[in-house]
Coordinates of C-alpha atoms in Angstrom, one line a residue:
M1 CA 33.6 110.7 75.3
N2 CA 33.5 114.4 74.4
V3 CA 35.3 116.6 76.9
L4 CA 35.6 120.3 77.2
V5 CA 38.1 121.9 79.7
C6 CA 37.9 125.7 80.5
V7 CA 41.1 127.7 81.4
K8 CA 42.1 131.0 82.1
R9 CA 45.4 132.8 81.6
V10 CA 46.6 134.2 84.9
P11 CA 50.0 135.8 86.0
Q12 CA 52.6 133.6 87.5
T13 CA 52.8 134.5 91.1
G14 CA 56.4 133.3 91.9
G15 CA 57.6 136.9 91.5
R16 CA 57.0 140.1 93.4
I17 CA 53.5 141.5 92.5
V18 CA 53.4 145.2 91.5
L19 CA 50.1 147.2 90.9
T20 CA 49.5 149.7 88.2
P21 CA 49.7 153.4 89.2
D22 CA 45.9 153.7 89.4
G23 CA 45.6 150.7 91.6
Q24 CA 43.0 148.9 89.5
S25 CA 45.2 145.9 88.2
I26 CA 48.4 144.1 88.4
D27 CA 51.3 145.4 86.4
T28 CA 52.2 142.4 84.3
R29 CA 55.1 143.8 82.3
F30 CA 57.7 141.8 84.2
L31 CA 55.4 138.6 84.9
G32 CA 55.1 135.4 83.1
F33 CA 51.8 133.8 82.2
T34 CA 50.3 130.4 82.8
I35 CA 47.0 128.7 83.8
S36 CA 46.4 127.5 87.5
P37 CA 47.4 124.2 88.8
H38 CA 43.8 123.1 89.1
E39 CA 43.3 123.8 85.4
E40 CA 46.5 121.9 84.4
C41 CA 45.0 118.9 86.0
G42 CA 41.8 119.6 84.1
V43 CA 43.6 119.6 80.9
E44 CA 45.6 116.4 81.7
E45 CA 42.2 114.7 82.9
A46 CA 40.7 115.5 79.6
V47 CA 43.5 114.2 77.6
R48 CA 43.5 110.9 79.6
I49 CA 39.7 110.5 79.1
V50 CA 40.0 110.7 75.5
E51 CA 43.0 108.4 75.4
A52 CA 41.2 105.8 77.4
Q53 CA 37.7 105.9 75.9
G54 CA 38.0 107.7 72.6
G55 CA 36.3 110.9 71.4
S56 CA 37.5 114.5 71.4
S57 CA 38.8 117.2 73.6
V58 CA 38.6 120.8 73.3
V59 CA 40.1 123.6 75.4
L60 CA 38.4 127.0 75.7
T61 CA 39.4 130.3 77.3
L62 CA 38.2 134.0 77.5
G63 CA 40.8 136.6 77.2
G64 CA 43.1 138.8 75.1
A65 CA 44.8 137.7 72.0
A66 CA 47.9 136.5 74.1
A67 CA 45.8 133.9 75.8
E68 CA 46.3 131.9 72.6
D69 CA 49.7 130.9 74.2
Q70 CA 47.8 129.0 76.9
L71 CA 45.6 127.3 74.5
R72 CA 48.5 126.2 72.4
D73 CA 50.0 124.9 75.6
A74 CA 47.1 122.7 76.3
M75 CA 47.1 121.2 72.6
A76 CA 50.8 120.5 73.0
L77 CA 49.7 118.1 75.8
G78 CA 47.2 116.4 73.5
I79 CA 44.0 118.5 73.4
D80 CA 42.3 118.2 70.0
R81 CA 41.2 121.8 69.3
A82 CA 40.9 125.3 70.9
I83 CA 38.4 128.1 71.2
L84 CA 39.5 131.6 72.0
L85 CA 36.6 134.1 73.2
E86 CA 38.8 137.1 72.3
T87 CA 38.4 140.2 74.4
D88 CA 40.4 143.5 74.6
G89 CA 42.2 142.2 77.4
S90 CA 40.0 144.1 80.1
D91 CA 38.9 142.3 83.3
W92 CA 35.5 140.3 83.1
D93 CA 33.6 139.6 86.0
A94 CA 32.2 136.1 86.7
V95 CA 28.7 136.9 85.6
S96 CA 29.7 138.1 82.3
T97 CA 32.4 135.4 81.9
G98 CA 30.0 132.6 82.5
A99 CA 27.3 134.0 80.2
A100 CA 29.8 134.3 77.4
I101 CA 31.2 130.7 78.0
T102 CA 27.6 129.4 78.1
E103 CA 26.8 131.0 74.8
A104 CA 30.1 129.5 73.3
I105 CA 29.4 126.1 74.4
Q106 CA 25.8 126.2 73.2
A107 CA 27.0 127.3 69.7
D108 CA 29.8 124.7 69.5
E109 CA 27.5 121.9 70.7
A110 CA 25.0 122.9 68.0
A111 CA 27.7 122.6 65.3
N112 CA 29.5 119.7 66.6
G113 CA 27.5 117.7 69.0
P114 CA 27.2 117.8 72.6
F115 CA 29.9 117.6 75.4
D116 CA 29.7 114.7 77.7
L117 CA 31.7 116.4 80.4
I118 CA 32.8 120.1 80.9
L119 CA 35.8 120.6 83.3
F120 CA 36.7 123.8 85.1
G121 CA 39.5 124.6 87.7
N122 CA 37.8 124.8 91.1
E123 CA 38.7 128.6 91.1
A124 CA 40.8 131.0 89.1
A125 CA 44.3 131.5 90.5
D126 CA 43.9 135.2 90.2
T127 CA 40.5 136.2 91.3
G128 CA 39.5 133.1 93.2
D129 CA 35.7 133.6 92.4
Y130 CA 34.7 130.0 92.6
Q131 CA 31.6 131.0 90.5
V132 CA 32.2 130.7 86.6
G133 CA 31.8 126.9 86.4
I134 CA 28.7 126.7 88.6
R135 CA 27.2 129.6 86.8
V136 CA 27.7 127.8 83.4
A137 CA 26.3 124.5 84.7
V138 CA 23.1 126.4 86.0
A139 CA 22.7 128.3 82.7
L140 CA 23.1 124.9 80.8
G141 CA 20.8 123.0 83.2
R142 CA 23.5 120.4 84.1
P143 CA 24.5 118.8 87.3
V144 CA 27.7 120.3 88.7
V145 CA 30.0 119.4 91.7
S146 CA 33.3 121.3 92.6
G147 CA 36.4 120.4 94.6
I148 CA 36.9 117.1 92.7
K149 CA 39.9 115.0 93.0
G150 CA 38.9 111.8 91.5
I151 CA 36.8 111.0 88.4
Q152 CA 35.3 107.6 87.0
L153 CA 33.1 107.7 83.9
D154 CA 30.9 105.0 82.1
S155 CA 28.6 106.0 79.3
R156 CA 25.8 107.5 81.2
T157 CA 27.3 108.7 84.6
A158 CA 30.3 110.3 86.5
A159 CA 31.4 109.2 89.8
A160 CA 33.2 112.3 91.2
R161 CA 35.1 112.2 94.5
R162 CA 36.1 115.0 96.7
E163 CA 37.6 115.3 100.1
A164 CA 35.1 115.6 103.1
P165 CA 35.5 118.1 106.0
G166 CA 37.3 116.5 108.9
G167 CA 38.7 113.7 106.7
G168 CA 37.5 111.0 104.5
W169 CA 36.0 111.3 100.9
E170 CA 32.5 112.1 99.6
T171 CA 31.3 110.5 96.2
Y172 CA 28.7 111.9 94.0
E173 CA 27.1 110.3 91.0
L174 CA 26.1 112.6 88.2
A175 CA 24.1 111.9 85.1
L176 CA 26.1 112.8 81.9
P177 CA 26.3 115.4 80.5
A178 CA 27.8 117.1 83.5
V179 CA 30.1 119.9 84.9
L180 CA 32.9 119.4 87.4
G181 CA 35.1 121.8 89.2
V182 CA 38.5 120.0 89.6
K183 CA 41.3 120.6 92.1
E184 CA 45.2 120.1 92.0
G185 CA 45.9 116.4 93.0
L186 CA 43.4 115.0 90.6
N187 CA 46.3 113.7 88.7
L188 CA 50.1 114.4 87.7
P189 CA 50.1 116.6 84.7
R190 CA 52.5 115.7 82.0
Y191 CA 55.0 118.0 80.4
P192 CA 54.6 118.9 76.6
S193 CA 57.0 117.1 74.4
V194 CA 58.8 118.8 71.5
P195 CA 56.7 116.9 68.8
G196 CA 53.7 118.0 70.7
R197 CA 54.5 121.6 70.5
L198 CA 55.2 121.3 66.8
R199 CA 51.8 119.7 66.3
A200 CA 50.3 122.5 68.4
K201 CA 51.8 125.4 66.3
R202 CA 50.0 123.7 63.2
K203 CA 46.5 123.4 64.9
E204 CA 44.0 126.1 64.2
V205 CA 42.5 128.2 67.2
Q206 CA 39.0 129.1 66.6
R207 CA 38.5 132.7 67.5
V208 CA 35.3 134.4 68.6
A209 CA 35.4 138.2 68.9
L210 CA 33.9 139.5 72.0
G211 CA 35.5 143.0 72.7
S212 CA 35.1 144.6 76.1
S213 CA 33.1 143.2 79.2
P214 CA 29.5 144.0 79.2
A215 CA 29.9 145.1 82.8
G216 CA 32.8 147.5 81.8
G217 CA 35.2 145.4 84.3
T218 CA 33.4 146.6 87.3
G219 CA 31.3 143.6 88.4
M220 CA 27.7 142.9 87.6
G221 CA 26.6 141.5 91.0
V222 CA 24.9 138.6 92.4
G223 CA 21.6 139.8 92.0
E224 CA 21.7 139.7 88.2
D225 CA 20.8 136.3 86.7
A226 CA 22.4 134.4 83.7
G227 CA 19.2 133.1 82.2
P228 CA 18.6 129.8 80.6
A229 CA 20.3 131.0 77.2
G230 CA 23.3 132.5 79.1
G231 CA 22.1 136.1 78.6
V232 CA 22.2 138.6 81.4
G233 CA 19.1 139.9 83.0
G234 CA 17.9 141.6 86.1
A235 CA 18.3 145.1 87.1
I236 CA 20.0 145.1 90.6
P237 CA 23.4 146.9 90.5
G238 CA 26.3 145.1 91.4
P239 CA 29.5 145.9 93.4
T240 CA 32.1 148.2 92.1
K241 CA 35.7 147.7 92.4
L242 CA 37.4 150.5 94.1
G243 CA 41.0 149.3 93.6
L244 CA 43.5 146.6 94.6
R245 CA 45.8 146.6 97.7
L246 CA 48.7 144.7 98.5
P247 CA 49.3 142.9 101.7
A248 CA 51.8 144.6 104.2
E249 CA 55.2 143.2 103.7
E250 CA 56.9 141.5 106.6
R251 CA 60.3 143.4 107.3
T252 CA 63.2 141.6 108.7
Q253 CA 66.5 142.9 110.2
A254 CA 70.0 141.4 110.2
E255 CA 72.5 141.9 112.9
I256 CA 76.2 141.4 112.2
L257 CA 77.7 139.8 115.3
G258 CA 81.4 140.2 113.9
R259 CA 83.8 139.1 111.1
G260 CA 86.0 136.0 111.0
A261 CA 87.4 134.2 114.0
E262 CA 86.5 137.1 116.4
A263 CA 83.0 136.5 115.8
A264 CA 83.0 133.0 117.4
G265 CA 82.5 134.3 120.9
A266 CA 79.5 136.3 119.9
V267 CA 78.0 133.3 118.1
V268 CA 78.4 131.0 121.2
D269 CA 76.8 133.7 123.4
L270 CA 73.9 134.0 120.9
L271 CA 73.3 130.2 120.7
Q272 CA 73.4 130.1 124.6
Q273 CA 70.6 133.0 124.8
I274 CA 68.4 131.0 122.5
G275 CA 68.8 127.6 124.4
A276 CA 70.7 126.0 121.5
L277 CA 73.7 125.5 123.9
R278 CA 73.9 124.7 127.6

């Protein structure tokens, strides 16, 4: 079973998010980077499938040179090889990203044989487009289901399970080769071991130079079509990003009731006011 998992380098969102002065992107100088929890589960699932059934696993990402770190993290978990579609670090919209990944998959399959299963995270942790995996599947002419939290495979089919609206589960049977968008909860990802990290450092990362986005980072629009070969066609202009805006921060206020023993009375009065004491 040959499995490809596609990931994306995204900022860790545990800290305070700050925008660049022009409001066009997130200031990442003080942020760490990772891949989304959905994609972590995709990497883990690819490793488990190959461990159980044999074959090979590949991790692929589109991004700047620094995205090699996330590829090596995946290889430290057991992924066999990595492909970096190297850009200048500018933003790529879902249409351009899907087209570039499609072309990379077709080139790799021509050289190394077809992938039985291609895994994407259900959506990117930063942009939340929900589009790239579906666009790649359509361009390759392969069946696709998103929102997956359970996978069972045999030599010809994949049984993919996802939560149904209102409770319960939906199960889909897809002929292989297929594309799945997986969600957090599919499995419990392992932590990389020290020997795994050492092996990952010695593995080669295949680089494919892409440069800047064909769309210039402004979005190419839903009217443009990624054709059968993954190329972009059509002439309908897409939306243009005007800028990013942070949500309004909630402000809180603290009131000092007193200090030491003299504050006890005020605390009792407050507890009575809120109904905690009677």
